[in-house]
PDB file of C-alpha atoms in Angstrom:
ATOM      1  CA  UNK A   1     153.898 113.861  32.481  1.00 65.00           C
ATOM      2  CA  UNK A   2     153.636 110.756  34.645  1.00 80.00           C
ATOM      3  CA  UNK A   3     154.792 111.077  38.231  1.00 93.00           C
ATOM      4  CA  UNK A   4     157.088 108.877  40.267  1.00 96.00           C
ATOM      5  CA  UNK A   5     155.791 105.327  40.465  1.00 97.00           C
ATOM      6  CA  UNK A   6     156.622 102.709  43.045  1.00 98.00           C
ATOM      7  CA  UNK A   7     155.881  99.013  43.109  1.00 97.00           C
ATOM      8  CA  UNK A   8     154.564  97.197  44.926  1.00 97.00           C
ATOM      9  CA  UNK A   9     152.372  99.515  46.986  1.00 96.00           C
ATOM     10  CA  UNK A  10     151.995  97.064  49.838  1.00 97.00           C
ATOM     11  CA  UNK A  11     154.148  94.175  50.987  1.00 96.00           C
ATOM     12  CA  UNK A  12     154.040  91.766  53.904  1.00 98.00           C
ATOM     13  CA  UNK A  13     157.135  89.777  54.777  1.00 97.00           C
ATOM     14  CA  UNK A  14     158.398  87.761  57.726  1.00 97.00           C
ATOM     15  CA  UNK A  15     161.551  88.290  59.720  1.00 98.00           C
ATOM     16  CA  UNK A  16     164.671  87.025  58.017  1.00 98.00           C
ATOM     17  CA  UNK A  17     163.306  87.367  54.503  1.00 98.00           C
ATOM     18  CA  UNK A  18     164.535  89.860  51.975  1.00 98.00           C
ATOM     19  CA  UNK A  19     162.601  92.343  49.862  1.00 98.00           C
ATOM     20  CA  UNK A  20     163.141  94.363  46.697  1.00 98.00           C
ATOM     21  CA  UNK A  21     161.264  97.578  46.024  1.00 98.00           C
ATOM     22  CA  UNK A  22     161.135  99.353  42.699  1.00 98.00           C
ATOM     23  CA  UNK A  23     160.928 103.005  41.707  1.00 98.00           C
ATOM     24  CA  UNK A  24     160.474 104.619  38.303  1.00 98.00           C
ATOM     25  CA  UNK A  25     161.332 108.322  38.286  1.00 97.00           C
ATOM     26  CA  UNK A  26     159.699 111.108  36.355  1.00 96.00           C
ATOM     27  CA  UNK A  27     160.763 111.015  32.720  1.00 95.00           C
ATOM     28  CA  UNK A  28     163.986 112.975  32.304  1.00 93.00           C
ATOM     29  CA  UNK A  29     164.925 112.781  35.970  1.00 94.00           C
ATOM     30  CA  UNK A  30     168.240 111.084  36.566  1.00 94.00           C
ATOM     31  CA  UNK A  31     168.408 111.255  40.350  1.00 94.00           C
ATOM     32  CA  UNK A  32     166.525 108.872  42.596  1.00 96.00           C
ATOM     33  CA  UNK A  33     166.550 109.087  46.384  1.00 95.00           C
ATOM     34  CA  UNK A  34     165.108 106.635  48.863  1.00 97.00           C
ATOM     35  CA  UNK A  35     163.673 107.419  52.279  1.00 96.00           C
ATOM     36  CA  UNK A  36     162.255 105.406  55.131  1.00 96.00           C
ATOM     37  CA  UNK A  37     159.275 106.902  56.934  1.00 93.00           C
ATOM     38  CA  UNK A  38     158.176 105.688  60.355  1.00 87.00           C
ATOM     39  CA  UNK A  39     156.021 107.354  63.014  1.00 79.00           C
ATOM     40  CA  UNK A  40     158.902 107.424  65.465  1.00 76.00           C
ATOM     41  CA  UNK A  41     161.768 108.553  63.214  1.00 78.00           C
ATOM     42  CA  UNK A  42     160.011 110.521  60.518  1.00 83.00           C
ATOM     43  CA  UNK A  43     161.576 110.668  57.063  1.00 90.00           C
ATOM     44  CA  UNK A  44     165.086 109.270  57.075  1.00 93.00           C
ATOM     45  CA  UNK A  45     167.395 109.436  54.048  1.00 93.00           C
ATOM     46  CA  UNK A  46     168.607 106.057  52.825  1.00 96.00           C
ATOM     47  CA  UNK A  47     170.609 106.777  49.668  1.00 94.00           C
ATOM     48  CA  UNK A  48     170.696 108.722  46.425  1.00 95.00           C
ATOM     49  CA  UNK A  49     171.613 107.533  42.937  1.00 96.00           C
ATOM     50  CA  UNK A  50     172.480 109.472  39.813  1.00 94.00           C
ATOM     51  CA  UNK A  51     173.451 107.891  36.520  1.00 93.00           C
ATOM     52  CA  UNK A  52     173.794 104.490  38.176  1.00 95.00           C
ATOM     53  CA  UNK A  53     176.160 105.801  40.845  1.00 95.00           C
ATOM     54  CA  UNK A  54     175.410 106.142  44.534  1.00 95.00           C
ATOM     55  CA  UNK A  55     176.343 109.692  45.479  1.00 94.00           C
ATOM     56  CA  UNK A  56     175.280 109.686  49.110  1.00 92.00           C
ATOM     57  CA  UNK A  57     174.154 107.276  51.770  1.00 93.00           C
ATOM     58  CA  UNK A  58     172.345 107.711  55.059  1.00 92.00           C
ATOM     59  CA  UNK A  59     173.024 106.027  58.379  1.00 93.00           C
ATOM     60  CA  UNK A  60     171.450 102.657  57.756  1.00 96.00           C
ATOM     61  CA  UNK A  61     172.992  99.202  58.160  1.00 96.00           C
ATOM     62  CA  UNK A  62     174.434  97.342  55.222  1.00 96.00           C
ATOM     63  CA  UNK A  63     171.266  95.260  54.978  1.00 98.00           C
ATOM     64  CA  UNK A  64     169.845  98.205  53.054  1.00 98.00           C
ATOM     65  CA  UNK A  65     171.190  98.489  49.547  1.00 97.00           C
ATOM     66  CA  UNK A  66     170.139  99.918  46.246  1.00 97.00           C
ATOM     67  CA  UNK A  67     170.997 100.276  42.634  1.00 97.00           C
ATOM     68  CA  UNK A  68     170.023 102.295  39.616  1.00 98.00           C
ATOM     69  CA  UNK A  69     169.696 101.140  36.055  1.00 97.00           C
ATOM     70  CA  UNK A  70     170.647 102.910  32.854  1.00 96.00           C
ATOM     71  CA  UNK A  71     167.041 104.013  32.338  1.00 95.00           C
ATOM     72  CA  UNK A  72     167.158 105.702  35.784  1.00 96.00           C
ATOM     73  CA  UNK A  73     164.808 103.195  37.371  1.00 97.00           C
ATOM     74  CA  UNK A  74     165.971 102.224  40.824  1.00 98.00           C
ATOM     75  CA  UNK A  75     165.557  99.345  43.191  1.00 98.00           C
ATOM     76  CA  UNK A  76     166.270  99.049  46.853  1.00 98.00           C
ATOM     77  CA  UNK A  77     166.804  95.809  48.683  1.00 98.00           C
ATOM     78  CA  UNK A  78     166.531  94.978  52.352  1.00 98.00           C
ATOM     79  CA  UNK A  79     167.982  91.658  53.443  1.00 96.00           C
ATOM     80  CA  UNK A  80     167.406  89.738  56.672  1.00 97.00           C
ATOM     81  CA  UNK A  81     164.319  91.725  57.516  1.00 98.00           C
ATOM     82  CA  UNK A  82     163.693  92.812  61.091  1.00 97.00           C
ATOM     83  CA  UNK A  83     160.444  93.903  62.712  1.00 97.00           C
ATOM     84  CA  UNK A  84     161.801  97.437  62.901  1.00 95.00           C
ATOM     85  CA  UNK A  85     162.053  97.598  59.124  1.00 97.00           C
ATOM     86  CA  UNK A  86     158.288  97.965  58.925  1.00 96.00           C
ATOM     87  CA  UNK A  87     157.803 101.374  57.373  1.00 95.00           C
ATOM     88  CA  UNK A  88     156.702 103.369  54.378  1.00 96.00           C
ATOM     89  CA  UNK A  89     159.527 103.433  51.851  1.00 97.00           C
ATOM     90  CA  UNK A  90     159.454 106.499  49.666  1.00 97.00           C
ATOM     91  CA  UNK A  91     161.266 107.185  46.453  1.00 97.00           C
ATOM     92  CA  UNK A  92     161.852 110.694  45.134  1.00 96.00           C
ATOM     93  CA  UNK A  93     163.206 111.848  41.810  1.00 95.00           C
ATOM     94  CA  UNK A  94     164.838 115.029  40.615  1.00 92.00           C
ATOM     95  CA  UNK A  95     166.912 116.310  37.744  1.00 89.00           C
ATOM     96  CA  UNK A  96     169.988 115.663  39.832  1.00 80.00           C
ATOM     97  CA  UNK A  97     171.679 118.955  40.543  1.00 76.00           C
ATOM     98  CA  UNK A  98     171.972 119.808  44.206  1.00 72.00           C
ATOM     99  CA  UNK A  99     169.193 122.123  45.241  1.00 73.00           C
ATOM    100  CA  UNK A 100     166.563 121.123  42.724  1.00 82.00           C
ATOM    101  CA  UNK A 101     162.957 120.176  43.164  1.00 87.00           C
ATOM    102  CA  UNK A 102     162.436 116.659  44.403  1.00 89.00           C
ATOM    103  CA  UNK A 103     159.179 114.824  43.784  1.00 93.00           C
ATOM    104  CA  UNK A 104     157.941 111.803  45.680  1.00 95.00           C
ATOM    105  CA  UNK A 105     156.130 108.651  44.703  1.00 96.00           C
ATOM    106  CA  UNK A 106     153.251 107.179  46.708  1.00 96.00           C
ATOM    107  CA  UNK A 107     155.523 104.824  48.654  1.00 96.00           C
ATOM    108  CA  UNK A 108     155.643 101.127  49.397  1.00 97.00           C
ATOM    109  CA  UNK A 109     154.175 100.092  52.733  1.00 96.00           C
ATOM    110  CA  UNK A 110     156.312  97.228  54.089  1.00 97.00           C
ATOM    111  CA  UNK A 111     155.079  95.221  57.033  1.00 97.00           C
ATOM    112  CA  UNK A 112     157.437  92.731  58.651  1.00 97.00           C
ATOM    113  CA  UNK A 113     155.813  90.047  60.796  1.00 97.00           C
TER     114      UNK A 113
ATOM    115  CA  UNK B   1     173.799 115.992  64.738  1.00 37.00           C
ATOM    116  CA  UNK B   2     171.960 117.275  61.753  1.00 39.00           C
ATOM    117  CA  UNK B   3     168.309 117.899  62.333  1.00 40.00           C
ATOM    118  CA  UNK B   4     165.361 119.869  61.123  1.00 44.00           C
ATOM    119  CA  UNK B   5     162.689 120.391  63.750  1.00 41.00           C
ATOM    120  CA  UNK B   6     159.236 121.876  64.074  1.00 40.00           C
ATOM    121  CA  UNK B   7     157.952 123.864  67.018  1.00 44.00           C
ATOM    122  CA  UNK B   8     154.338 122.687  66.889  1.00 46.00           C
ATOM    123  CA  UNK B   9     153.466 119.080  66.222  1.00 85.00           C
ATOM    124  CA  UNK B  10     149.751 119.834  65.743  1.00 91.00           C
ATOM    125  CA  UNK B  11     148.123 123.037  64.576  1.00 93.00           C
ATOM    126  CA  UNK B  12     144.356 123.557  64.562  1.00 96.00           C
ATOM    127  CA  UNK B  13     143.046 126.423  62.476  1.00 96.00           C
ATOM    128  CA  UNK B  14     139.571 127.677  61.728  1.00 97.00           C
ATOM    129  CA  UNK B  15     138.545 127.405  58.087  1.00 97.00           C
ATOM    130  CA  UNK B  16     139.206 130.693  56.339  1.00 97.00           C
ATOM    131  CA  UNK B  17     141.913 131.775  58.760  1.00 97.00           C
ATOM    132  CA  UNK B  18     145.593 131.937  57.876  1.00 97.00           C
ATOM    133  CA  UNK B  19     147.939 129.171  59.035  1.00 97.00           C
ATOM    134  CA  UNK B  20     151.577 129.516  59.950  1.00 97.00           C
ATOM    135  CA  UNK B  21     153.761 126.444  60.258  1.00 96.00           C
ATOM    136  CA  UNK B  22     157.270 126.897  61.617  1.00 94.00           C
ATOM    137  CA  UNK B  23     160.492 125.010  61.171  1.00 93.00           C
ATOM    138  CA  UNK B  24     163.981 125.326  62.604  1.00 93.00           C
ATOM    139  CA  UNK B  25     166.939 123.960  60.722  1.00 92.00           C
ATOM    140  CA  UNK B  26     170.373 123.290  62.116  1.00 83.00           C
ATOM    141  CA  UNK B  27     172.783 123.192  59.186  1.00 91.00           C
ATOM    142  CA  UNK B  28     174.016 126.656  58.294  1.00 90.00           C
ATOM    143  CA  UNK B  29     175.379 125.247  55.030  1.00 90.00           C
ATOM    144  CA  UNK B  30     171.862 124.477  53.771  1.00 92.00           C
ATOM    145  CA  UNK B  31     171.092 126.628  50.778  1.00 92.00           C
ATOM    146  CA  UNK B  32     167.811 125.226  49.524  1.00 93.00           C
ATOM    147  CA  UNK B  33     164.601 124.401  51.323  1.00 95.00           C
ATOM    148  CA  UNK B  34     161.344 122.719  50.384  1.00 95.00           C
ATOM    149  CA  UNK B  35     157.956 122.492  52.061  1.00 96.00           C
ATOM    150  CA  UNK B  36     155.976 119.330  51.502  1.00 96.00           C
ATOM    151  CA  UNK B  37     152.386 118.359  52.250  1.00 96.00           C
ATOM    152  CA  UNK B  38     151.568 114.751  53.012  1.00 94.00           C
ATOM    153  CA  UNK B  39     148.025 113.458  53.096  1.00 92.00           C
ATOM    154  CA  UNK B  40     147.134 110.151  54.647  1.00 87.00           C
ATOM    155  CA  UNK B  41     148.241 107.222  52.510  1.00 84.00           C
ATOM    156  CA  UNK B  42     150.131 109.366  50.024  1.00 90.00           C
ATOM    157  CA  UNK B  43     153.682 110.412  49.423  1.00 93.00           C
ATOM    158  CA  UNK B  44     154.827 113.958  50.238  1.00 94.00           C
ATOM    159  CA  UNK B  45     153.670 116.532  47.728  1.00 94.00           C
ATOM    160  CA  UNK B  46     155.935 119.438  46.768  1.00 94.00           C
ATOM    161  CA  UNK B  47     154.386 122.775  47.799  1.00 96.00           C
ATOM    162  CA  UNK B  48     157.011 125.474  47.474  1.00 96.00           C
ATOM    163  CA  UNK B  49     160.746 125.944  47.664  1.00 95.00           C
ATOM    164  CA  UNK B  50     163.142 128.745  48.493  1.00 96.00           C
ATOM    165  CA  UNK B  51     166.842 129.310  48.041  1.00 94.00           C
ATOM    166  CA  UNK B  52     169.088 130.857  50.622  1.00 93.00           C
ATOM    167  CA  UNK B  53     169.593 134.013  48.552  1.00 93.00           C
ATOM    168  CA  UNK B  54     165.928 134.863  49.108  1.00 95.00           C
ATOM    169  CA  UNK B  55     163.993 135.603  52.282  1.00 96.00           C
ATOM    170  CA  UNK B  56     160.473 135.289  50.906  1.00 97.00           C
ATOM    171  CA  UNK B  57     158.744 133.444  48.119  1.00 97.00           C
ATOM    172  CA  UNK B  58     155.072 133.358  47.259  1.00 97.00           C
ATOM    173  CA  UNK B  59     152.974 130.754  45.542  1.00 95.00           C
ATOM    174  CA  UNK B  60     149.275 130.216  45.200  1.00 93.00           C
ATOM    175  CA  UNK B  61     147.895 130.871  48.714  1.00 96.00           C
ATOM    176  CA  UNK B  62     151.254 129.939  50.225  1.00 98.00           C
ATOM    177  CA  UNK B  63     154.255 131.989  51.266  1.00 98.00           C
ATOM    178  CA  UNK B  64     157.556 130.717  52.581  1.00 98.00           C
ATOM    179  CA  UNK B  65     159.747 132.934  54.730  1.00 97.00           C
ATOM    180  CA  UNK B  66     163.396 132.216  55.407  1.00 97.00           C
ATOM    181  CA  UNK B  67     165.398 133.793  58.216  1.00 96.00           C
ATOM    182  CA  UNK B  68     168.977 132.638  57.847  1.00 94.00           C
ATOM    183  CA  UNK B  69     170.134 134.576  60.892  1.00 93.00           C
ATOM    184  CA  UNK B  70     168.148 132.360  63.227  1.00 94.00           C
ATOM    185  CA  UNK B  71     167.891 129.395  60.859  1.00 94.00           C
ATOM    186  CA  UNK B  72     164.131 129.479  60.722  1.00 95.00           C
ATOM    187  CA  UNK B  73     161.578 128.732  57.998  1.00 96.00           C
ATOM    188  CA  UNK B  74     157.875 129.286  58.006  1.00 97.00           C
ATOM    189  CA  UNK B  75     155.040 128.325  55.709  1.00 97.00           C
ATOM    190  CA  UNK B  76     152.039 130.592  55.599  1.00 98.00           C
ATOM    191  CA  UNK B  77     148.795 129.337  54.114  1.00 98.00           C
ATOM    192  CA  UNK B  78     146.205 131.981  53.378  1.00 97.00           C
ATOM    193  CA  UNK B  79     142.486 131.342  53.808  1.00 97.00           C
ATOM    194  CA  UNK B  80     143.007 127.798  55.022  1.00 97.00           C
ATOM    195  CA  UNK B  81     140.619 125.268  53.535  1.00 97.00           C
ATOM    196  CA  UNK B  82     139.546 121.768  54.641  1.00 96.00           C
ATOM    197  CA  UNK B  83     141.669 120.336  51.839  1.00 96.00           C
ATOM    198  CA  UNK B  84     144.740 121.812  53.499  1.00 97.00           C
ATOM    199  CA  UNK B  85     144.433 119.338  56.362  1.00 96.00           C
ATOM    200  CA  UNK B  86     147.572 117.216  56.191  1.00 94.00           C
ATOM    201  CA  UNK B  87     151.031 116.830  57.670  1.00 94.00           C
ATOM    202  CA  UNK B  88     153.516 119.445  56.539  1.00 95.00           C
ATOM    203  CA  UNK B  89     157.262 118.862  56.409  1.00 93.00           C
ATOM    204  CA  UNK B  90     160.126 121.191  55.809  1.00 94.00           C
ATOM    205  CA  UNK B  91     163.261 119.815  54.234  1.00 94.00           C
ATOM    206  CA  UNK B  92     166.714 121.330  53.980  1.00 93.00           C
ATOM    207  CA  UNK B  93     169.370 120.586  51.405  1.00 91.00           C
ATOM    208  CA  UNK B  94     172.827 120.974  52.888  1.00 87.00           C
ATOM    209  CA  UNK B  95     174.361 119.812  49.625  1.00 79.00           C
ATOM    210  CA  UNK B  96     175.784 116.359  49.035  1.00 76.00           C
ATOM    211  CA  UNK B  97     172.609 115.296  47.218  1.00 80.00           C
ATOM    212  CA  UNK B  98     170.542 114.674  50.308  1.00 84.00           C
ATOM    213  CA  UNK B  99     167.640 116.266  52.119  1.00 90.00           C
ATOM    214  CA  UNK B 100     167.024 116.398  55.840  1.00 91.00           C
ATOM    215  CA  UNK B 101     163.403 116.401  56.899  1.00 91.00           C
ATOM    216  CA  UNK B 102     161.695 117.734  59.966  1.00 86.00           C
ATOM    217  CA  UNK B 103     159.372 115.592  62.042  1.00 83.00           C
ATOM    218  CA  UNK B 104     156.260 117.196  60.546  1.00 90.00           C
ATOM    219  CA  UNK B 105     153.354 119.343  61.748  1.00 92.00           C
ATOM    220  CA  UNK B 106     149.801 118.120  61.495  1.00 93.00           C
ATOM    221  CA  UNK B 107     147.449 120.839  60.322  1.00 95.00           C
ATOM    222  CA  UNK B 108     143.797 120.394  61.256  1.00 95.00           C
ATOM    223  CA  UNK B 109     141.270 122.692  59.664  1.00 96.00           C
ATOM    224  CA  UNK B 110     138.153 123.203  61.736  1.00 94.00           C
ATOM    225  CA  UNK B 111     134.864 123.838  59.958  1.00 88.00           C
TER     226      UNK B 111
END
């Protein structure tokens, strides 16, 4: 069974631009979560989607948004990029019930110049 | 606030020895925990999980121990191998469809 895939793997943007990252979950998984990973803050929860609905959101500004499609694929968008948004963005999928195994994709490395 | 922390940021272990990685969690409502391994340039890889109704769970060469009284988790790796070198994270699930991750422990296996 194919794992979680994320595209693109690497991205370079400049301040003020916006970016859209994509995540395809494991087949049959309906929950997709997004995390930001930086050396200073570690893995920080962004948001979680299940059946196209956001069920939880972390403490990030409104510039960070996401959505999920009917096929469970998810996108996250960051508008008005700042230097501090440079990070590894990770997507994880699970079946969706609380307390179930969560599997990660390889991540998208975003660099903001 | 909510946090999951690790006592040792870096652990160096001789090849063949056992490794023990510790983690403290803060949310007493957490009822599910996962250990992940992250190698350089890759996403976290699921290693083993444990529910709060258990205090020990074993996998292949790995054992997770849960002490709810002191809100402590540990990951034991038997006969540590060079391929075990990575950063290890614990994550707690306090419900509400989110996970809280620790800062990570880097495991270095010495030949």
